[in-house]
mmCIF file of C-alpha atoms in Angstrom:
data_model
loop_
_atom_site.group_PDB
_atom_site.id
_atom_site.type_symbol
_atom_site.label_atom_id
_atom_site.label_comp_id
_atom_site.label_asym_id
_atom_site.label_seq_id
_atom_site.Cartn_x
_atom_site.Cartn_y
_atom_site.Cartn_z
ATOM 1 C CA MET B 48 -53.221 0.531 26.191
ATOM 2 C CA SER B 49 -53.890 3.844 25.096
ATOM 3 C CA GLN B 50 -50.998 6.200 26.551
ATOM 4 C CA SER B 51 -53.515 7.819 28.953
ATOM 5 C CA ASP B 52 -53.392 4.429 30.645
ATOM 6 C CA VAL B 53 -49.487 4.103 30.765
ATOM 7 C CA ILE B 54 -49.728 7.949 32.292
ATOM 8 C CA ASP B 55 -52.151 6.963 34.764
ATOM 9 C CA LEU B 56 -50.211 3.494 35.075
ATOM 10 C CA GLN B 57 -46.917 5.030 35.888
ATOM 11 C CA SER B 58 -48.333 7.069 38.521
ATOM 12 C CA LEU B 59 -49.682 4.170 39.382
ATOM 13 C CA GLN B 60 -46.647 1.968 39.716
ATOM 14 C CA THR B 61 -44.898 4.876 41.388
ATOM 15 C CA MET B 62 -47.084 4.948 44.798
ATOM 16 C CA ALA B 63 -47.490 1.505 45.278
ATOM 17 C CA LYS B 64 -44.164 0.934 45.457
ATOM 18 C CA VAL B 65 -43.837 3.878 47.879
ATOM 19 C CA PHE B 66 -47.033 2.838 50.037
ATOM 20 C CA GLY B 67 -45.583 -0.940 49.872
ATOM 21 C CA SER B 68 -42.557 -0.141 51.348
ATOM 22 C CA LEU B 69 -43.792 2.306 53.912
ATOM 23 C CA LEU B 70 -46.292 -0.751 54.655
ATOM 24 C CA TYR B 71 -44.835 -3.695 54.322
ATOM 25 C CA PHE B 72 -40.966 -2.239 56.298
ATOM 26 C CA PRO B 73 -40.778 -0.360 59.529
ATOM 27 C CA LEU B 74 -40.635 3.458 59.155
ATOM 28 C CA THR B 75 -37.194 3.584 60.862
ATOM 29 C CA ASP B 76 -35.678 1.012 58.433
ATOM 30 C CA SER B 77 -32.776 3.363 56.770
ATOM 31 C CA ASN B 78 -34.518 2.710 53.168
ATOM 32 C CA ASN B 79 -37.892 4.041 54.159
ATOM 33 C CA GLN B 80 -36.287 6.744 56.168
ATOM 34 C CA THR B 81 -34.240 7.620 52.847
ATOM 35 C CA LEU B 82 -37.573 7.242 50.951
ATOM 36 C CA ILE B 83 -39.720 9.764 53.608
ATOM 37 C CA LYS B 84 -36.306 12.052 53.040
ATOM 38 C CA ALA B 85 -36.655 12.367 49.203
ATOM 39 C CA LEU B 86 -40.621 12.741 49.277
ATOM 40 C CA SER B 87 -40.401 15.275 51.974
ATOM 41 C CA GLU B 88 -38.025 17.248 49.630
ATOM 42 C CA ASP B 89 -39.933 16.540 46.143
ATOM 43 C CA GLU B 90 -41.537 20.223 44.974
ATOM 44 C CA ALA B 91 -43.601 18.470 43.433
ATOM 45 C CA LEU B 92 -45.540 17.481 46.372
ATOM 46 C CA GLU B 93 -44.973 20.824 48.269
ATOM 47 C CA ASN B 94 -47.861 21.364 50.327
ATOM 48 C CA SER B 95 -49.756 17.689 50.197
ATOM 49 C CA ASP B 96 -51.055 15.441 52.287
ATOM 50 C CA ILE B 97 -47.965 12.980 51.691
ATOM 51 C CA GLN B 98 -45.471 16.089 52.470
ATOM 52 C CA ALA B 99 -47.271 17.114 55.827
ATOM 53 C CA TRP B 100 -47.315 12.922 56.707
ATOM 54 C CA CYS B 101 -43.606 12.825 56.065
ATOM 55 C CA LYS B 102 -42.793 15.472 58.465
ATOM 56 C CA THR B 103 -44.802 13.530 61.196
ATOM 57 C CA ALA B 104 -43.172 10.640 60.276
ATOM 58 C CA LEU B 105 -39.511 12.553 60.510
ATOM 59 C CA THR B 106 -40.086 14.288 64.000
ATOM 60 C CA GLU B 107 -41.938 11.149 65.922
ATOM 61 C CA LEU B 108 -39.645 9.145 68.055
ATOM 62 C CA PRO B 109 -37.880 5.862 66.328
ATOM 63 C CA GLU B 110 -38.724 4.059 69.470
ATOM 64 C CA ALA B 111 -42.404 5.014 69.460
ATOM 65 C CA LEU B 112 -42.819 3.960 65.818
ATOM 66 C CA ASN B 113 -41.005 0.304 66.292
ATOM 67 C CA GLN B 114 -43.336 -0.423 68.542
ATOM 68 C CA ASP B 115 -46.431 0.529 66.919
ATOM 69 C CA PHE B 116 -44.716 -1.707 63.771
ATOM 70 C CA PHE B 117 -44.104 -4.328 66.142
ATOM 71 C CA LEU B 118 -47.872 -4.155 67.491
ATOM 72 C CA LEU B 119 -49.271 -3.503 64.165
ATOM 73 C CA PHE B 120 -47.001 -5.662 61.435
ATOM 74 C CA GLU B 121 -45.791 -8.441 63.675
ATOM 75 C CA GLY B 122 -48.182 -9.323 66.867
ATOM 76 C CA GLY B 123 -48.449 -9.123 70.353
ATOM 77 C CA GLU B 124 -50.604 -11.357 71.932
ATOM 78 C CA VAL B 125 -53.413 -9.598 70.391
ATOM 79 C CA MET B 126 -53.456 -8.127 66.487
ATOM 80 C CA LEU B 127 -55.694 -5.274 66.428
ATOM 81 C CA ALA B 128 -54.807 -4.744 62.997
ATOM 82 C CA PRO B 129 -54.220 -7.821 60.891
ATOM 83 C CA PRO B 130 -52.278 -6.813 57.621
ATOM 84 C CA TRP B 131 -53.081 -10.124 55.943
ATOM 85 C CA GLY B 132 -56.369 -10.177 53.704
ATOM 86 C CA SER B 133 -57.545 -13.635 54.827
ATOM 87 C CA VAL B 134 -57.548 -12.881 58.012
ATOM 88 C CA TYR B 135 -60.729 -10.547 57.374
ATOM 89 C CA THR B 136 -62.332 -12.830 54.562
ATOM 90 C CA ASP B 137 -61.802 -16.023 56.107
ATOM 91 C CA LYS B 138 -64.440 -17.163 58.957
ATOM 92 C CA GLU B 139 -62.093 -18.710 60.700
ATOM 93 C CA GLU B 140 -60.094 -15.322 60.561
ATOM 94 C CA VAL B 141 -56.916 -17.254 59.454
ATOM 95 C CA ILE B 142 -53.956 -16.497 57.554
ATOM 96 C CA PHE B 143 -52.862 -18.856 54.449
ATOM 97 C CA GLY B 144 -56.628 -18.919 54.251
ATOM 98 C CA ASP B 145 -59.092 -19.691 51.031
ATOM 99 C CA SER B 146 -58.448 -15.884 50.077
ATOM 100 C CA THR B 147 -54.871 -16.306 50.298
ATOM 101 C CA VAL B 148 -54.724 -19.328 47.955
ATOM 102 C CA ALA B 149 -56.906 -17.987 45.462
ATOM 103 C CA TYR B 150 -54.133 -15.015 45.416
ATOM 104 C CA ARG B 151 -51.398 -17.012 45.339
ATOM 105 C CA GLN B 152 -52.856 -18.615 42.193
ATOM 106 C CA PHE B 153 -53.343 -14.901 40.794
ATOM 107 C CA LEU B 154 -49.406 -14.069 41.398
ATOM 108 C CA ARG B 155 -48.338 -17.728 39.672
ATOM 109 C CA GLU B 156 -50.842 -17.056 36.404
ATOM 110 C CA TYR B 157 -48.688 -13.717 35.885
ATOM 111 C CA GLY B 158 -45.571 -14.941 37.103
ATOM 112 C CA ILE B 159 -45.172 -12.421 40.419
ATOM 113 C CA GLU B 160 -42.923 -13.830 42.696
ATOM 114 C CA LEU B 161 -42.566 -12.106 46.049
ATOM 115 C CA ASP B 162 -39.534 -13.913 47.680
ATOM 116 C CA THR B 163 -39.444 -12.340 51.196
ATOM 117 C CA GLY B 164 -37.431 -14.908 52.731
ATOM 118 C CA MET B 165 -39.801 -15.877 55.201
ATOM 119 C CA ARG B 166 -43.020 -18.104 54.913
ATOM 120 C CA GLU B 167 -45.317 -15.816 55.122
ATOM 121 C CA PRO B 168 -48.819 -14.965 53.188
ATOM 122 C CA GLU B 169 -48.903 -13.270 49.985
ATOM 123 C CA ASP B 170 -51.736 -11.312 50.894
ATOM 124 C CA GLN B 171 -50.007 -8.890 53.439
ATOM 125 C CA ILE B 172 -50.507 -5.387 52.162
ATOM 126 C CA GLY B 173 -47.302 -3.989 51.944
ATOM 127 C CA LEU B 174 -46.838 -7.281 49.196
ATOM 128 C CA MET B 175 -49.964 -6.535 47.335
ATOM 129 C CA LEU B 176 -49.381 -3.157 46.638
ATOM 130 C CA PHE B 177 -45.716 -4.293 45.517
ATOM 131 C CA ALA B 178 -47.495 -7.010 43.306
ATOM 132 C CA VAL B 179 -49.598 -4.307 42.001
ATOM 133 C CA SER B 180 -46.191 -2.290 41.161
ATOM 134 C CA GLN B 181 -44.943 -5.329 39.538
ATOM 135 C CA LEU B 182 -47.446 -6.226 37.153
ATOM 136 C CA ILE B 183 -47.451 -2.688 35.735
ATOM 137 C CA GLU B 184 -43.728 -3.168 35.600
ATOM 138 C CA GLN B 185 -43.690 -5.819 34.019
ATOM 139 C CA GLN B 186 -46.668 -3.947 31.501
ATOM 140 C CA GLN B 187 -49.109 -5.795 31.813
ATOM 141 C CA ASP B 188 -52.546 -4.761 30.828
ATOM 142 C CA VAL B 189 -54.770 -2.394 32.441
ATOM 143 C CA GLU B 190 -57.272 -5.322 33.227
ATOM 144 C CA THR B 191 -54.978 -7.663 34.953
ATOM 145 C CA VAL B 192 -53.802 -4.775 37.779
ATOM 146 C CA LYS B 193 -57.466 -3.772 37.813
ATOM 147 C CA THR B 194 -58.418 -7.670 38.521
ATOM 148 C CA LEU B 195 -55.811 -7.536 41.419
ATOM 149 C CA LEU B 196 -57.676 -4.479 42.784
ATOM 150 C CA THR B 197 -61.170 -5.550 42.447
ATOM 151 C CA GLU B 198 -60.955 -9.622 43.646
ATOM 152 C CA HIS B 199 -57.711 -9.376 45.622
ATOM 153 C CA LEU B 200 -57.060 -5.925 47.790
ATOM 154 C CA LEU B 201 -59.645 -3.326 47.469
ATOM 155 C CA THR B 202 -62.089 -6.263 49.135
ATOM 156 C CA TRP B 203 -60.753 -5.659 52.448
ATOM 157 C CA CYS B 204 -58.318 -3.069 52.283
ATOM 158 C CA TYR B 205 -60.627 -0.142 53.248
ATOM 159 C CA ARG B 206 -61.377 -2.083 56.766
ATOM 160 C CA TYR B 207 -57.933 -2.773 57.709
ATOM 161 C CA PHE B 208 -56.944 0.897 57.294
ATOM 162 C CA GLU B 209 -60.160 1.207 59.398
ATOM 163 C CA LEU B 210 -58.537 -0.413 62.434
ATOM 164 C CA VAL B 211 -55.170 0.521 62.019
ATOM 165 C CA GLN B 212 -56.497 4.129 62.282
ATOM 166 C CA GLN B 213 -58.367 3.048 65.313
ATOM 167 C CA HIS B 214 -55.472 1.324 67.005
ATOM 168 C CA ALA B 215 -52.034 2.843 65.795
ATOM 169 C CA GLN B 216 -50.191 4.359 68.995
ATOM 170 C CA THR B 217 -48.307 7.245 66.602
ATOM 171 C CA GLN B 218 -49.605 9.660 64.526
ATOM 172 C CA SER B 219 -47.686 8.484 61.516
ATOM 173 C CA TYR B 220 -48.859 4.886 61.363
ATOM 174 C CA LYS B 221 -52.925 7.029 61.944
ATOM 175 C CA GLN B 222 -52.186 9.321 59.173
ATOM 176 C CA LEU B 223 -50.586 6.988 56.850
ATOM 177 C CA ALA B 224 -53.669 4.431 56.851
ATOM 178 C CA GLY B 225 -55.410 7.424 56.162
ATOM 179 C CA LEU B 226 -53.223 8.224 53.068
ATOM 180 C CA VAL B 227 -53.558 4.850 51.549
ATOM 181 C CA SER B 228 -56.964 4.575 51.913
ATOM 182 C CA LEU B 229 -57.529 7.994 50.027
ATOM 183 C CA TRP B 230 -55.146 6.859 47.296
ATOM 184 C CA CYS B 231 -56.852 3.947 46.897
ATOM 185 C CA GLU B 232 -60.458 5.184 46.572
ATOM 186 C CA VAL B 233 -58.725 7.753 44.340
ATOM 187 C CA VAL B 234 -57.199 4.598 42.123
ATOM 188 C CA GLN B 235 -60.826 2.860 42.302
ATOM 189 C CA ASP B 236 -62.606 6.163 40.759
ATOM 190 C CA VAL B 237 -59.782 6.531 37.977
ATOM 191 C CA LEU B 238 -59.904 3.062 36.747
ATOM 192 C CA ASP B 239 -63.793 2.838 37.624
ATOM 193 C CA ILE B 240 -63.301 -0.305 39.840
ATOM 194 C CA THR B 241 -66.256 -1.997 41.940
ATOM 195 C CA PRO B 242 -64.701 -4.343 44.410
ATOM 196 C CA ASN B 243 -66.331 -7.527 44.792
ATOM 197 C CA ALA B 244 -68.424 -7.684 47.451
ATOM 198 C CA VAL B 245 -67.094 -10.057 50.131
ATOM 199 C CA LYS B 246 -68.696 -10.908 54.012
ATOM 200 C CA LEU B 247 -65.704 -9.513 56.311
ATOM 201 C CA TYR B 248 -65.687 -11.366 59.538
ATOM 202 C CA ARG B 249 -63.327 -8.229 61.529
#
């Protein structure tokens, strides 16, 4: 792995962990609140889109953010933007579909454990970003990271972000989806990735 790869991967690891947290835990979670405040005060991010988003996230009402989190990530009667990959890639639009099983095997192969204490699909968007971060933390070869992105995450995540932008009730979640989608595009470009062509059912 070259030094330039290391530098790029260090940045990728950090942002994957940040976005993973923001897309797995509620924005009102105390750790996320601490993270958002730290990002908003980071001089290196001055005048960036991320800092503009932080201002939005810190000013919207906690009740509105919690309601949006429930609708987007936990689900009422209808989930308008399900955060699990197999809902998009499985013809029956189910969780724990074939793509989840394939992704689980990939994680096992590289010793990645995402024990959340709940029986939940590993292909939840935030958990997948945590896995990207963990692979880099383990100093896996960049090709391993590219495989996760090419075969498992980038195949469906752009459609997911579109749906979040369409259906989120708060600006915080609408803008966050746009930010992470743009970041994924940059990562795809920097790592020269062409995601596998997968038929999507959502």
